[in-house]
Amino acid sequence: MSDTNTRPATAVVLFTMDRGLKVLLVGGSRWHLPCGPVEDGESLAACAKRMVTNAVRHSEIYLEQLYTFDGATLGTQGTGIVVTYYALAPLDKVGIPDRDSRWFALADAPALPDGHQRIVDCAGDRLTAKLAYTTIAHQFLPDQFTLAELQAVYEAISQQPLDKRNFRRRLQSSDHLVETGGIRRDGRHRPARLYRLRQPDQVAALRQGNPK
Amino acid sequence: MSDTNTRPATAVVLFTMDRGLKVLLVGGSRWHLPCGPVEDGESLAACAKRMVTNAVRHSEIYLEQLYTFDGATLGTQGTGIVVTYYALAPLDKVGIPDRDSRWFALADAPALPDGHQRIVDCAGDRLTAKLAYTTIAHQFLPDQFTLAELQAVYEAISQQPLDKRNFRRRLQSSDHLVETGGIRRDGRHRPARLYRLRQPDQVAALRQGNPK
DNA sequence: GCGTGTTAGTGTCACTCATACACGAACGCT
DNA sequence: AGCGTTCGTGTATGAGTGACACTAACACGC
């Protein structure tokens, strides 16, 4: 018997960047996405955040709602609805997950329970799409970063190599990057300049000034 | 006391095109969006569809999930979550709404209950965004239409005038339109050619053939 | 201190795409 | 036959995109 009176749950697709894009799965009997029912008095976002914090030791991560599934859209017989989120974090924040959590590349993730694969795919699509018109890629990087690092993030997500010069030109003429003045020495070669992301309100202010 | 165990509800922002973009509100004591709780055994999409059908006499309409709100994101004290949808239909399908429903232009809609205005804004933003990279505008038109009608839809949603020649060139070189061969006489002036939307799978097939 | 290996950083040219813009064509009506 | 109205069309110019190769700066080993 169907019963929509069950608690809604949240499920989270947490990505990080570690030599390619990785997804966090939690184990036990079988690998699946971090998920669980909303508790009394808890908001949806808070619940999703809790799912993440349960698996990795960090709560300051980028979190965005993805889609809301029910038995029909998830392809399961289950009753109740699942509000899904995706989350992004740089590796240095979430590098060591809990004992029964692990990072998987999208290509070689294990079989997931009904519907979970669908959610992962959906998150991947959204991530790829937002790469083009947002600064979402920066969620995988620390505050200061080099252009080569940023390019590596773009290449990992879009799964295609990018031309270095065109990439730099595009990004540098986008108002979003500020050169910090710092450099990073990283081996026996020319050091790289460091950049940081300009705050969105400052970008807006800048454009007001240059309404070109 | 908070209680997330209440039934989820759906709310729908139904748009049509009638000398500009219009939203359907339902009355009674106060104007609000068509909304209501999901029934036992009912899917989310089915519930949203029912909300629409309750207000206008038509069920074959374009329906897409928008966002899922809770008390926190909606700015209300309410418990429970609201899965919102937006829907699009040509005027000739939904022209005569039920007695206590009415079409409002976005600009002169009445004050809405907590959160509903937020949902409408969200739907408007989504609609505008999707205009650019989908064929969503056609949901406002009958099967056969003229380019002038299509342009009017684009102008109403984007709220800016478009250059006729550039518009036509862009659309005609997009693989999505097929000239039907028919024409429409519509007054004492040159008749307009009729077009219809090519089915997405046929567009894909076409692009395979011309992988340019 | 000099050579070598490695990554960082830069400019141009060709081409495509977007924008701005004005007039003849086809019809209904009087 | 003339008029009013909407339909339908081409071009020129500037902006943006994609492809492409070399020098700069450093660490290290000798």
Short mmCIF file of C-alpha atoms (C1' of nucleotides) in Angstrom, two decimals:
data_model
loop_
_atom_site.label_atom_id
_atom_site.label_comp_id
_atom_site.label_asym_id
_atom_site.label_seq_id
_atom_site.Cartn_x
_atom_site.Cartn_y
_atom_site.Cartn_z
CA MET A 1 0.00 0.00 0.00
CA SER A 2 1.30 3.43 -0.87
CA ASP A 3 1.64 5.97 1.85
CA THR A 4 2.96 9.43 1.21
CA ASN A 5 2.90 10.14 4.89
CA THR A 6 6.39 8.79 5.42
CA ARG A 7 9.14 11.26 6.19
CA PRO A 8 10.91 12.84 3.28
CA ALA A 9 14.57 11.96 2.99
CA THR A 10 17.56 13.70 1.53
CA ALA A 11 20.40 12.21 -0.46
CA VAL A 12 23.63 13.97 -1.32
CA VAL A 13 26.09 13.53 -4.16
CA LEU A 14 29.34 14.84 -2.74
CA PHE A 15 32.06 15.52 -5.27
CA THR A 16 35.68 16.35 -4.76
CA MET A 17 38.65 16.71 -7.06
CA ASP A 18 41.49 14.26 -6.53
CA ARG A 19 43.27 13.44 -9.76
CA GLY A 20 39.87 13.61 -11.43
CA LEU A 21 36.35 14.00 -10.22
CA LYS A 22 35.38 11.71 -7.36
CA VAL A 23 32.09 10.87 -5.66
CA LEU A 24 31.68 9.88 -2.06
CA LEU A 25 29.84 6.66 -1.37
CA VAL A 26 29.15 5.10 1.98
CA GLY A 27 29.44 1.41 2.55
CA GLY A 28 28.21 -1.13 5.00
CA SER A 29 26.43 -3.93 3.26
CA ARG A 30 26.39 -2.12 -0.04
CA TRP A 31 27.77 1.14 -1.45
CA HIS A 32 25.22 3.94 -1.70
CA LEU A 33 24.88 7.71 -1.46
CA PRO A 34 24.83 9.40 1.92
CA CYS A 35 21.12 9.68 2.64
CA GLY A 36 18.57 9.60 5.41
CA PRO A 37 15.25 10.95 6.60
CA VAL A 38 14.66 14.52 7.71
CA GLU A 39 14.36 14.86 11.47
CA ASP A 40 11.69 16.80 13.31
CA GLY A 41 12.26 20.50 13.08
CA GLU A 42 15.12 20.09 10.65
CA SER A 43 15.21 21.97 7.36
CA LEU A 44 15.94 20.13 4.13
CA ALA A 45 19.27 21.85 3.66
CA ALA A 46 20.25 21.10 7.25
CA CYS A 47 19.43 17.48 6.75
CA ALA A 48 21.50 17.29 3.59
CA LYS A 49 24.36 18.98 5.37
CA ARG A 50 24.11 16.44 8.15
CA MET A 51 24.36 13.63 5.63
CA VAL A 52 27.64 15.09 4.45
CA THR A 53 29.02 15.78 7.90
CA ASN A 54 28.24 12.24 8.92
CA ALA A 55 30.58 10.94 6.26
CA VAL A 56 33.37 13.49 6.09
CA ARG A 57 34.70 15.77 8.76
CA HIS A 58 33.68 19.12 7.41
CA SER A 59 30.52 21.17 7.27
CA GLU A 60 31.53 24.27 5.31
CA ILE A 61 30.87 22.98 1.86
CA TYR A 62 28.99 24.16 -1.16
CA LEU A 63 25.55 22.57 -1.20
CA GLU A 64 22.83 22.97 -3.78
CA GLN A 65 19.51 21.32 -4.30
CA LEU A 66 19.31 19.06 -7.31
CA TYR A 67 15.91 17.51 -7.82
CA THR A 68 13.14 15.87 -5.86
CA PHE A 69 12.31 12.28 -6.67
CA ASP A 70 9.49 10.00 -5.72
CA GLY A 71 8.92 6.32 -6.34
CA ALA A 72 7.75 7.05 -9.87
CA THR A 73 10.73 9.14 -10.97
CA LEU A 74 13.24 7.00 -9.11
CA GLY A 75 12.05 3.79 -10.65
CA THR A 76 11.52 2.12 -7.29
CA GLN A 77 8.46 0.87 -5.53
CA GLY A 78 9.41 2.91 -2.49
CA THR A 79 6.95 5.33 -1.05
CA GLY A 80 8.01 8.70 0.21
CA ILE A 81 10.07 11.33 -1.54
CA VAL A 82 13.78 12.02 -1.73
CA VAL A 83 15.07 15.57 -2.01
CA THR A 84 18.51 15.33 -3.55
CA TYR A 85 21.44 17.71 -3.27
CA TYR A 86 24.88 17.86 -4.69
CA ALA A 87 27.87 19.14 -2.78
CA LEU A 88 31.36 20.21 -3.75
CA ALA A 89 34.48 20.48 -1.65
CA PRO A 90 38.21 20.77 -2.21
CA LEU A 91 40.17 17.68 -1.36
CA ASP A 92 42.05 19.28 1.51
CA LYS A 93 38.78 19.77 3.39
CA VAL A 94 37.36 16.30 2.95
CA GLY A 95 40.41 14.22 2.19
CA ILE A 96 39.98 11.61 4.89
CA PRO A 97 36.44 10.29 4.93
CA ASP A 98 35.08 8.13 7.73
CA ARG A 99 35.99 4.49 7.83
CA ASP A 100 33.13 3.16 5.75
CA SER A 101 33.11 5.97 3.22
CA ARG A 102 35.20 6.08 0.08
CA TRP A 103 35.87 8.21 -2.96
CA PHE A 104 35.12 6.69 -6.34
CA ALA A 105 35.78 7.94 -9.82
CA LEU A 106 32.53 8.19 -11.75
CA ALA A 107 33.77 5.60 -14.22
CA ASP A 108 34.52 2.85 -11.73
CA ALA A 109 31.87 3.29 -9.07
CA PRO A 110 30.24 0.08 -7.92
CA ALA A 111 26.63 -0.79 -8.70
CA LEU A 112 24.29 1.40 -6.70
CA PRO A 113 20.84 0.69 -5.32
CA ASP A 114 17.78 1.55 -7.35
CA GLY A 115 17.64 5.19 -8.23
CA HIS A 116 20.97 6.19 -6.74
CA GLN A 117 22.76 5.83 -10.04
CA ARG A 118 20.15 8.06 -11.57
CA ILE A 119 20.80 10.70 -8.94
CA VAL A 120 24.55 10.58 -9.52
CA ASP A 121 24.05 10.99 -13.26
CA CYS A 122 21.75 13.89 -12.67
CA ALA A 123 24.31 15.57 -10.44
CA GLY A 124 27.06 15.05 -12.97
CA ASP A 125 24.97 16.62 -15.69
CA ARG A 126 24.15 19.60 -13.54
CA LEU A 127 27.76 20.08 -12.60
CA THR A 128 28.88 20.00 -16.20
CA ALA A 129 26.20 22.44 -17.23
CA LYS A 130 26.95 24.92 -14.47
CA LEU A 131 30.62 24.86 -15.25
CA ALA A 132 29.97 26.99 -18.31
CA TYR A 133 28.08 29.86 -16.73
CA THR A 134 29.03 29.95 -13.07
CA THR A 135 32.17 29.98 -10.96
CA ILE A 136 31.27 26.62 -9.50
CA ALA A 137 34.64 25.15 -10.38
CA HIS A 138 36.24 27.23 -7.64
CA GLN A 139 34.48 25.16 -5.03
CA PHE A 140 37.07 22.49 -5.67
CA LEU A 141 40.00 24.81 -5.02
CA PRO A 142 41.40 26.61 -1.99
CA ASP A 143 41.10 30.39 -1.75
CA GLN A 144 44.29 30.95 -3.66
CA PHE A 145 45.01 28.93 -6.75
CA THR A 146 46.97 28.96 -9.96
CA LEU A 147 45.45 29.10 -13.39
CA ALA A 148 46.85 25.67 -14.16
CA GLU A 149 44.98 24.23 -11.20
CA LEU A 150 41.79 25.90 -12.28
CA GLN A 151 42.21 24.59 -15.79
CA ALA A 152 42.71 21.08 -14.47
CA VAL A 153 39.36 21.33 -12.67
CA TYR A 154 37.61 22.45 -15.84
CA GLU A 155 39.21 19.67 -17.83
CA ALA A 156 38.29 17.02 -15.28
CA ILE A 157 34.66 18.03 -15.22
CA SER A 158 34.15 18.67 -18.90
CA GLN A 159 36.27 15.62 -19.76
CA GLN A 160 38.11 17.31 -22.54
CA PRO A 161 41.46 19.05 -22.83
CA LEU A 162 41.41 22.83 -23.07
CA ASP A 163 43.81 25.15 -24.81
CA LYS A 164 45.93 26.89 -22.21
CA ARG A 165 46.04 30.31 -23.82
CA ASN A 166 42.39 30.42 -24.71
CA PHE A 167 41.46 29.25 -21.25
CA ARG A 168 43.51 31.97 -19.60
CA ARG A 169 42.21 34.65 -21.88
CA ARG A 170 38.62 33.69 -21.26
CA LEU A 171 38.98 33.54 -17.50
CA GLN A 172 41.08 36.64 -17.15
CA SER A 173 38.63 38.72 -19.14
CA SER A 174 35.70 37.53 -17.06
CA ASP A 175 35.95 39.89 -14.07
CA HIS A 176 35.94 36.98 -11.70
CA LEU A 177 39.64 36.59 -11.05
CA VAL A 178 41.95 38.78 -9.04
CA GLU A 179 45.68 38.37 -9.06
CA THR A 180 46.82 38.21 -5.46
CA GLY A 181 50.40 39.13 -6.19
CA GLY A 182 51.60 35.96 -4.52
CA ILE A 183 53.38 33.20 -6.36
CA ARG A 184 53.79 29.51 -5.74
CA ARG A 185 57.07 27.70 -6.18
CA ASP A 186 56.34 24.13 -6.93
CA GLY A 187 59.35 22.36 -8.32
CA ARG A 188 62.28 23.24 -10.48
CA HIS A 189 60.48 25.45 -12.90
CA ARG A 190 59.02 28.89 -13.23
CA PRO A 191 56.69 29.70 -10.32
CA ALA A 192 52.98 30.28 -10.94
CA ARG A 193 51.02 33.41 -10.05
CA LEU A 194 48.25 33.02 -7.54
CA TYR A 195 44.70 34.21 -8.06
CA ARG A 196 41.62 34.34 -5.96
CA LEU A 197 37.95 34.59 -6.84
CA ARG A 198 36.40 38.03 -6.68
CA GLN A 199 33.29 38.16 -4.50
CA PRO A 200 30.09 38.23 -6.56
CA ASP A 201 28.97 41.59 -5.19
CA GLN A 202 32.30 43.11 -6.14
CA VAL A 203 31.95 41.68 -9.61
CA ALA A 204 28.54 43.33 -9.86
CA ALA A 205 29.91 46.64 -8.62
CA LEU A 206 32.71 46.44 -11.14
CA ARG A 207 30.27 45.92 -13.95
CA GLN A 208 28.19 48.89 -12.86
CA GLY A 209 31.30 50.98 -13.14
CA ASN A 210 32.12 49.53 -16.58
CA PRO A 211 28.69 49.08 -18.05
CA LYS A 212 30.35 48.58 -21.43
CA MET B 1 6.27 22.32 17.42
CA SER B 2 7.86 21.31 14.13
CA ASP B 3 6.75 18.14 12.52
CA THR B 4 8.17 17.01 9.23
CA ASN B 5 5.75 14.15 9.15
CA THR B 6 3.04 16.17 7.44
CA ARG B 7 2.24 15.36 3.85
CA PRO B 8 4.29 17.05 1.19
CA ALA B 9 2.37 19.41 -1.02
CA THR B 10 2.83 20.59 -4.57
CA ALA B 11 2.31 24.08 -5.95
CA VAL B 12 2.21 24.99 -9.61
CA VAL B 13 3.00 28.19 -11.46
CA LEU B 14 0.95 27.93 -14.61
CA PHE B 15 1.85 30.36 -17.36
CA THR B 16 0.11 31.14 -20.57
CA MET B 17 0.59 33.72 -23.29
CA ASP B 18 -2.25 36.18 -23.78
CA ARG B 19 -1.03 39.55 -24.89
CA GLY B 20 1.97 39.01 -22.65
CA LEU B 21 2.91 36.42 -20.09
CA LYS B 22 0.18 35.57 -17.60
CA VAL B 23 0.10 33.50 -14.42
CA LEU B 24 -2.88 31.61 -13.13
CA LEU B 25 -3.95 32.34 -9.57
CA VAL B 26 -6.84 30.83 -7.70
CA GLY B 27 -9.06 32.91 -5.50
CA GLY B 28 -11.43 32.33 -2.68
CA SER B 29 -10.52 34.41 0.29
CA ARG B 30 -7.20 35.40 -1.16
CA TRP B 31 -5.34 34.90 -4.43
CA HIS B 32 -2.71 32.18 -4.36
CA LEU B 33 -1.05 29.54 -6.51
CA PRO B 34 -2.84 26.29 -7.23
CA CYS B 35 -1.49 23.98 -4.53
CA GLY B 36 -2.41 21.11 -2.28
CA PRO B 37 -1.12 18.01 -0.53
CA VAL B 38 -0.10 14.83 -2.30
CA GLU B 39 -2.64 12.06 -1.90
CA ASP B 40 -1.93 8.47 -0.95
CA GLY B 41 -0.37 6.59 -3.80
CA GLU B 42 -0.08 9.69 -5.96
CA SER B 43 3.19 10.67 -7.56
CA LEU B 44 4.49 14.22 -7.25
CA ALA B 45 4.00 14.95 -10.92
CA ALA B 46 0.48 13.54 -10.83
CA CYS B 47 -0.35 15.75 -7.90
CA ALA B 48 0.98 18.82 -9.67
CA LYS B 49 -1.00 17.89 -12.74
CA ARG B 50 -4.11 17.56 -10.64
CA MET B 51 -3.56 21.06 -9.25
CA VAL B 52 -3.60 22.38 -12.79
CA THR B 53 -6.56 20.36 -13.94
CA ASN B 54 -8.53 21.54 -10.95
CA ALA B 55 -8.20 25.11 -12.12
CA VAL B 56 -8.30 24.88 -15.91
CA ARG B 57 -9.97 22.34 -18.11
CA HIS B 58 -6.97 20.69 -19.64
CA SER B 59 -4.45 18.09 -18.63
CA GLU B 60 -2.06 17.88 -21.59
CA ILE B 61 0.29 20.60 -20.59
CA TYR B 62 4.02 20.97 -20.23
CA LEU B 63 5.00 20.45 -16.62
CA GLU B 64 8.44 20.64 -15.07
CA GLN B 65 9.71 20.50 -11.54
CA LEU B 66 11.06 23.77 -10.23
CA TYR B 67 12.38 23.52 -6.70
CA THR B 68 11.49 22.05 -3.35
CA PHE B 69 10.91 24.45 -0.49
CA ASP B 70 10.53 23.99 3.20
CA GLY B 71 9.64 26.43 5.94
CA ALA B 72 13.19 27.74 6.01
CA THR B 73 13.52 28.49 2.30
CA LEU B 74 9.96 29.71 1.97
CA GLY B 75 10.26 32.19 4.78
CA THR B 76 7.26 30.80 6.60
CA GLN B 77 6.82 29.06 9.91
CA GLY B 78 4.96 26.27 8.17
CA THR B 79 6.12 22.75 8.61
CA GLY B 80 6.17 20.33 5.73
CA ILE B 81 7.68 20.72 2.31
CA VAL B 82 6.36 22.06 -0.95
CA VAL B 83 7.53 20.62 -4.24
CA THR B 84 6.94 23.30 -6.83
CA TYR B 85 6.39 22.94 -10.56
CA TYR B 86 5.88 25.30 -13.41
CA ALA B 87 3.57 24.62 -16.29
CA LEU B 88 3.11 26.15 -19.72
CA ALA B 89 0.14 26.03 -22.04
CA PRO B 90 -1.10 27.87 -25.10
CA LEU B 91 -4.05 30.13 -24.49
CA ASP B 92 -6.42 28.14 -26.65
CA LYS B 93 -6.06 25.16 -24.35
CA VAL B 94 -6.59 26.95 -21.07
CA GLY B 95 -8.38 30.08 -22.10
CA ILE B 96 -11.38 29.77 -19.82
CA PRO B 97 -10.28 29.01 -16.28
CA ASP B 98 -12.68 27.91 -13.57
CA ARG B 99 -14.84 30.52 -11.92
CA ASP B 100 -12.50 31.40 -9.09
CA SER B 101 -9.30 31.29 -11.13
CA ARG B 102 -7.87 34.18 -13.09
CA TRP B 103 -4.94 35.12 -15.28
CA PHE B 104 -2.68 37.90 -14.07
CA ALA B 105 0.21 39.64 -15.72
CA LEU B 106 3.33 39.28 -13.62
CA ALA B 107 3.48 43.01 -13.10
CA ASP B 108 0.02 43.47 -11.66
CA ALA B 109 -0.52 40.31 -9.67
CA PRO B 110 -2.07 40.83 -6.25
CA ALA B 111 -0.16 40.27 -3.03
CA LEU B 112 0.40 36.57 -2.51
CA PRO B 113 0.68 34.56 0.69
CA ASP B 114 4.09 33.98 2.24
CA GLY B 115 6.41 32.24 -0.09
CA HIS B 116 4.14 32.12 -3.10
CA GLN B 117 5.64 35.26 -4.56
CA ARG B 118 9.03 33.71 -4.17
CA ILE B 119 7.90 30.67 -6.12
CA VAL B 120 6.50 32.79 -8.92
CA ASP B 121 9.75 34.72 -9.18
CA CYS B 122 11.69 31.51 -9.25
CA ALA B 123 9.51 30.17 -12.06
CA GLY B 124 9.90 33.37 -14.05
CA ASP B 125 13.66 33.19 -13.77
CA ARG B 126 13.72 29.59 -14.87
CA LEU B 127 11.49 30.31 -17.80
CA THR B 128 13.67 33.17 -18.96
CA ALA B 129 16.80 31.10 -18.63
CA LYS B 130 15.43 28.13 -20.51
CA LEU B 131 14.25 30.32 -23.33
CA ALA B 132 17.82 30.65 -24.52
CA TYR B 133 18.79 27.03 -24.81
CA THR B 134 15.58 25.05 -25.23
CA THR B 135 12.49 25.08 -27.41
CA ILE B 136 10.34 25.82 -24.39
CA ALA B 137 8.75 28.82 -26.08
CA HIS B 138 6.80 26.51 -28.35
CA GLN B 139 4.76 25.30 -25.40
CA PHE B 140 2.85 28.55 -25.70
CA LEU B 141 1.94 28.02 -29.33
CA PRO B 142 -0.26 25.59 -31.25
CA ASP B 143 1.36 22.96 -33.48
CA GLN B 144 1.52 25.28 -36.42
CA PHE B 145 2.62 28.84 -35.98
CA THR B 146 4.16 31.77 -37.77
CA LEU B 147 7.56 33.19 -37.06
CA ALA B 148 5.97 36.44 -35.96
CA GLU B 149 3.99 34.59 -33.30
CA LEU B 150 7.09 32.80 -32.12
CA GLN B 151 8.98 36.05 -31.93
CA ALA B 152 6.20 37.59 -29.88
CA VAL B 153 6.55 34.79 -27.34
CA TYR B 154 10.28 35.34 -27.08
CA GLU B 155 9.82 39.05 -26.67
CA ALA B 156 7.16 38.66 -24.01
CA ILE B 157 9.30 36.34 -21.90
CA SER B 158 12.62 38.10 -22.33
CA GLN B 159 10.92 41.46 -22.04
CA GLN B 160 12.89 43.05 -24.81
CA PRO B 161 12.27 43.66 -28.48
CA LEU B 162 14.14 41.46 -30.92
CA ASP B 163 15.33 42.21 -34.40
CA LYS B 164 13.10 40.43 -36.88
CA ARG B 165 15.74 39.41 -39.36
CA ASN B 166 18.23 38.22 -36.79
CA PHE B 167 15.54 36.31 -34.97
CA ARG B 168 14.45 34.50 -38.09
CA ARG B 169 17.94 33.68 -39.15
CA ARG B 170 18.81 32.30 -35.75
CA LEU B 171 15.71 30.13 -35.52
CA GLN B 172 15.77 28.93 -39.10
CA SER B 173 19.38 27.82 -38.83
CA SER B 174 18.72 25.89 -35.63
CA ASP B 175 17.34 22.63 -37.06
CA HIS B 176 14.27 22.92 -34.88
CA LEU B 177 11.82 24.41 -37.33
CA VAL B 178 10.13 22.81 -40.32
CA GLU B 179 8.17 24.77 -42.86
CA THR B 180 4.82 23.05 -43.25
CA GLY B 181 4.05 24.59 -46.60
CA GLY B 182 0.83 26.03 -45.28
CA ILE B 183 0.19 29.72 -44.98
CA ARG B 184 -2.10 31.78 -42.84
CA ARG B 185 -4.12 34.68 -44.17
CA ASP B 186 -4.79 37.00 -41.37
CA GLY B 187 -5.93 40.37 -42.57
CA ARG B 188 -5.31 42.56 -45.52
CA HIS B 189 -1.63 41.97 -45.89
CA ARG B 190 0.82 39.38 -47.11
CA PRO B 191 0.09 35.93 -45.60
CA ALA B 192 2.58 34.28 -43.25
CA ARG B 193 4.20 30.90 -43.72
CA LEU B 194 3.46 28.27 -41.14
CA TYR B 195 6.07 26.26 -39.30
CA ARG B 196 6.03 23.45 -36.85
CA LEU B 197 8.58 22.20 -34.34
CA ARG B 198 10.68 19.27 -35.40
CA GLN B 199 10.55 16.39 -32.92
CA PRO B 200 13.70 16.22 -30.76
CA ASP B 201 14.64 12.74 -31.99
CA GLN B 202 14.42 13.90 -35.58
CA VAL B 203 16.64 16.86 -34.73
CA ALA B 204 19.18 14.44 -33.28
CA ALA B 205 19.01 12.22 -36.34
CA LEU B 206 19.48 15.22 -38.55
CA ARG B 207 22.58 16.25 -36.65
CA GLN B 208 24.02 12.76 -36.94
CA GLY B 209 23.64 13.05 -40.66
CA ASN B 210 25.25 16.49 -40.69
CA PRO B 211 27.86 16.09 -37.98
CA LYS B 212 29.51 19.29 -39.14
"C1'" DG C 1 78.25 28.85 -12.73
"C1'" DC C 2 76.41 26.44 -16.35
"C1'" DG C 3 73.51 23.28 -18.69
"C1'" DT C 4 69.21 20.91 -18.56
"C1'" DG C 5 64.56 19.72 -17.57
"C1'" DT C 6 60.11 21.36 -16.41
"C1'" DT C 7 56.19 24.24 -15.99
"C1'" DA C 8 54.47 29.30 -16.48
"C1'" DG C 9 53.24 32.72 -19.34
"C1'" DT C 10 52.31 35.27 -23.72
"C1'" DG C 11 50.27 37.10 -29.21
"C1'" DT C 12 48.38 36.58 -33.73
"C1'" DC C 13 45.67 35.14 -37.44
"C1'" DA C 14 41.61 33.07 -39.44
"C1'" DC C 15 37.14 32.33 -39.00
"C1'" DT C 16 32.62 32.26 -37.10
"C1'" DC C 17 28.96 34.52 -34.96
"C1'" DA C 18 26.19 38.52 -33.45
"C1'" DT C 19 24.45 43.00 -34.40
"C1'" DA C 20 22.48 46.84 -36.80
"C1'" DC C 21 19.78 48.30 -40.43
"C1'" DA C 22 15.77 49.31 -45.04
"C1'" DC C 23 12.99 47.94 -48.60
"C1'" DG C 24 10.12 45.20 -51.92
"C1'" DA C 25 6.31 41.50 -51.78
"C1'" DA C 26 1.69 39.95 -51.09
"C1'" DC C 27 -2.55 40.44 -49.65
"C1'" DG C 28 -7.61 42.74 -48.38
"C1'" DC C 29 -10.16 46.47 -48.50
"C1'" DT C 30 -12.31 50.56 -50.45
"C1'" DA D 1 -6.31 51.14 -58.93
"C1'" DG D 2 -4.53 52.68 -54.77
"C1'" DC D 3 -3.61 52.23 -49.91
"C1'" DG D 4 -2.55 50.22 -45.55
"C1'" DT D 5 -0.54 46.51 -43.31
"C1'" DT D 6 2.24 42.70 -42.24
"C1'" DC D 7 5.58 39.26 -44.33
"C1'" DG D 8 9.96 38.23 -45.85
"C1'" DT D 9 14.79 39.05 -47.24
"C1'" DG D 10 20.76 40.50 -47.44
"C1'" DT D 11 24.82 42.90 -46.17
"C1'" DA D 12 28.40 45.15 -43.81
"C1'" DT D 13 30.84 45.61 -39.56
"C1'" DG D 14 32.61 44.41 -35.12
"C1'" DA D 15 33.14 40.87 -31.36
"C1'" DG D 16 34.33 36.67 -29.97
"C1'" DT D 17 36.35 31.89 -30.54
"C1'" DG D 18 39.66 28.42 -31.82
"C1'" DA D 19 44.09 26.90 -33.34
"C1'" DC D 20 48.86 27.28 -32.78
"C1'" DA D 21 54.75 27.79 -30.83
"C1'" DC D 22 57.98 30.03 -28.42
"C1'" DT D 23 60.40 32.48 -24.45
"C1'" DA D 24 60.70 33.10 -19.24
"C1'" DA D 25 61.78 31.54 -14.74
"C1'" DC D 26 63.08 28.46 -11.71
"C1'" DA D 27 65.66 23.95 -9.28
"C1'" DC D 28 68.81 20.76 -9.67
"C1'" DG D 29 72.98 18.22 -10.82
"C1'" DC D 30 77.33 18.51 -12.40
#
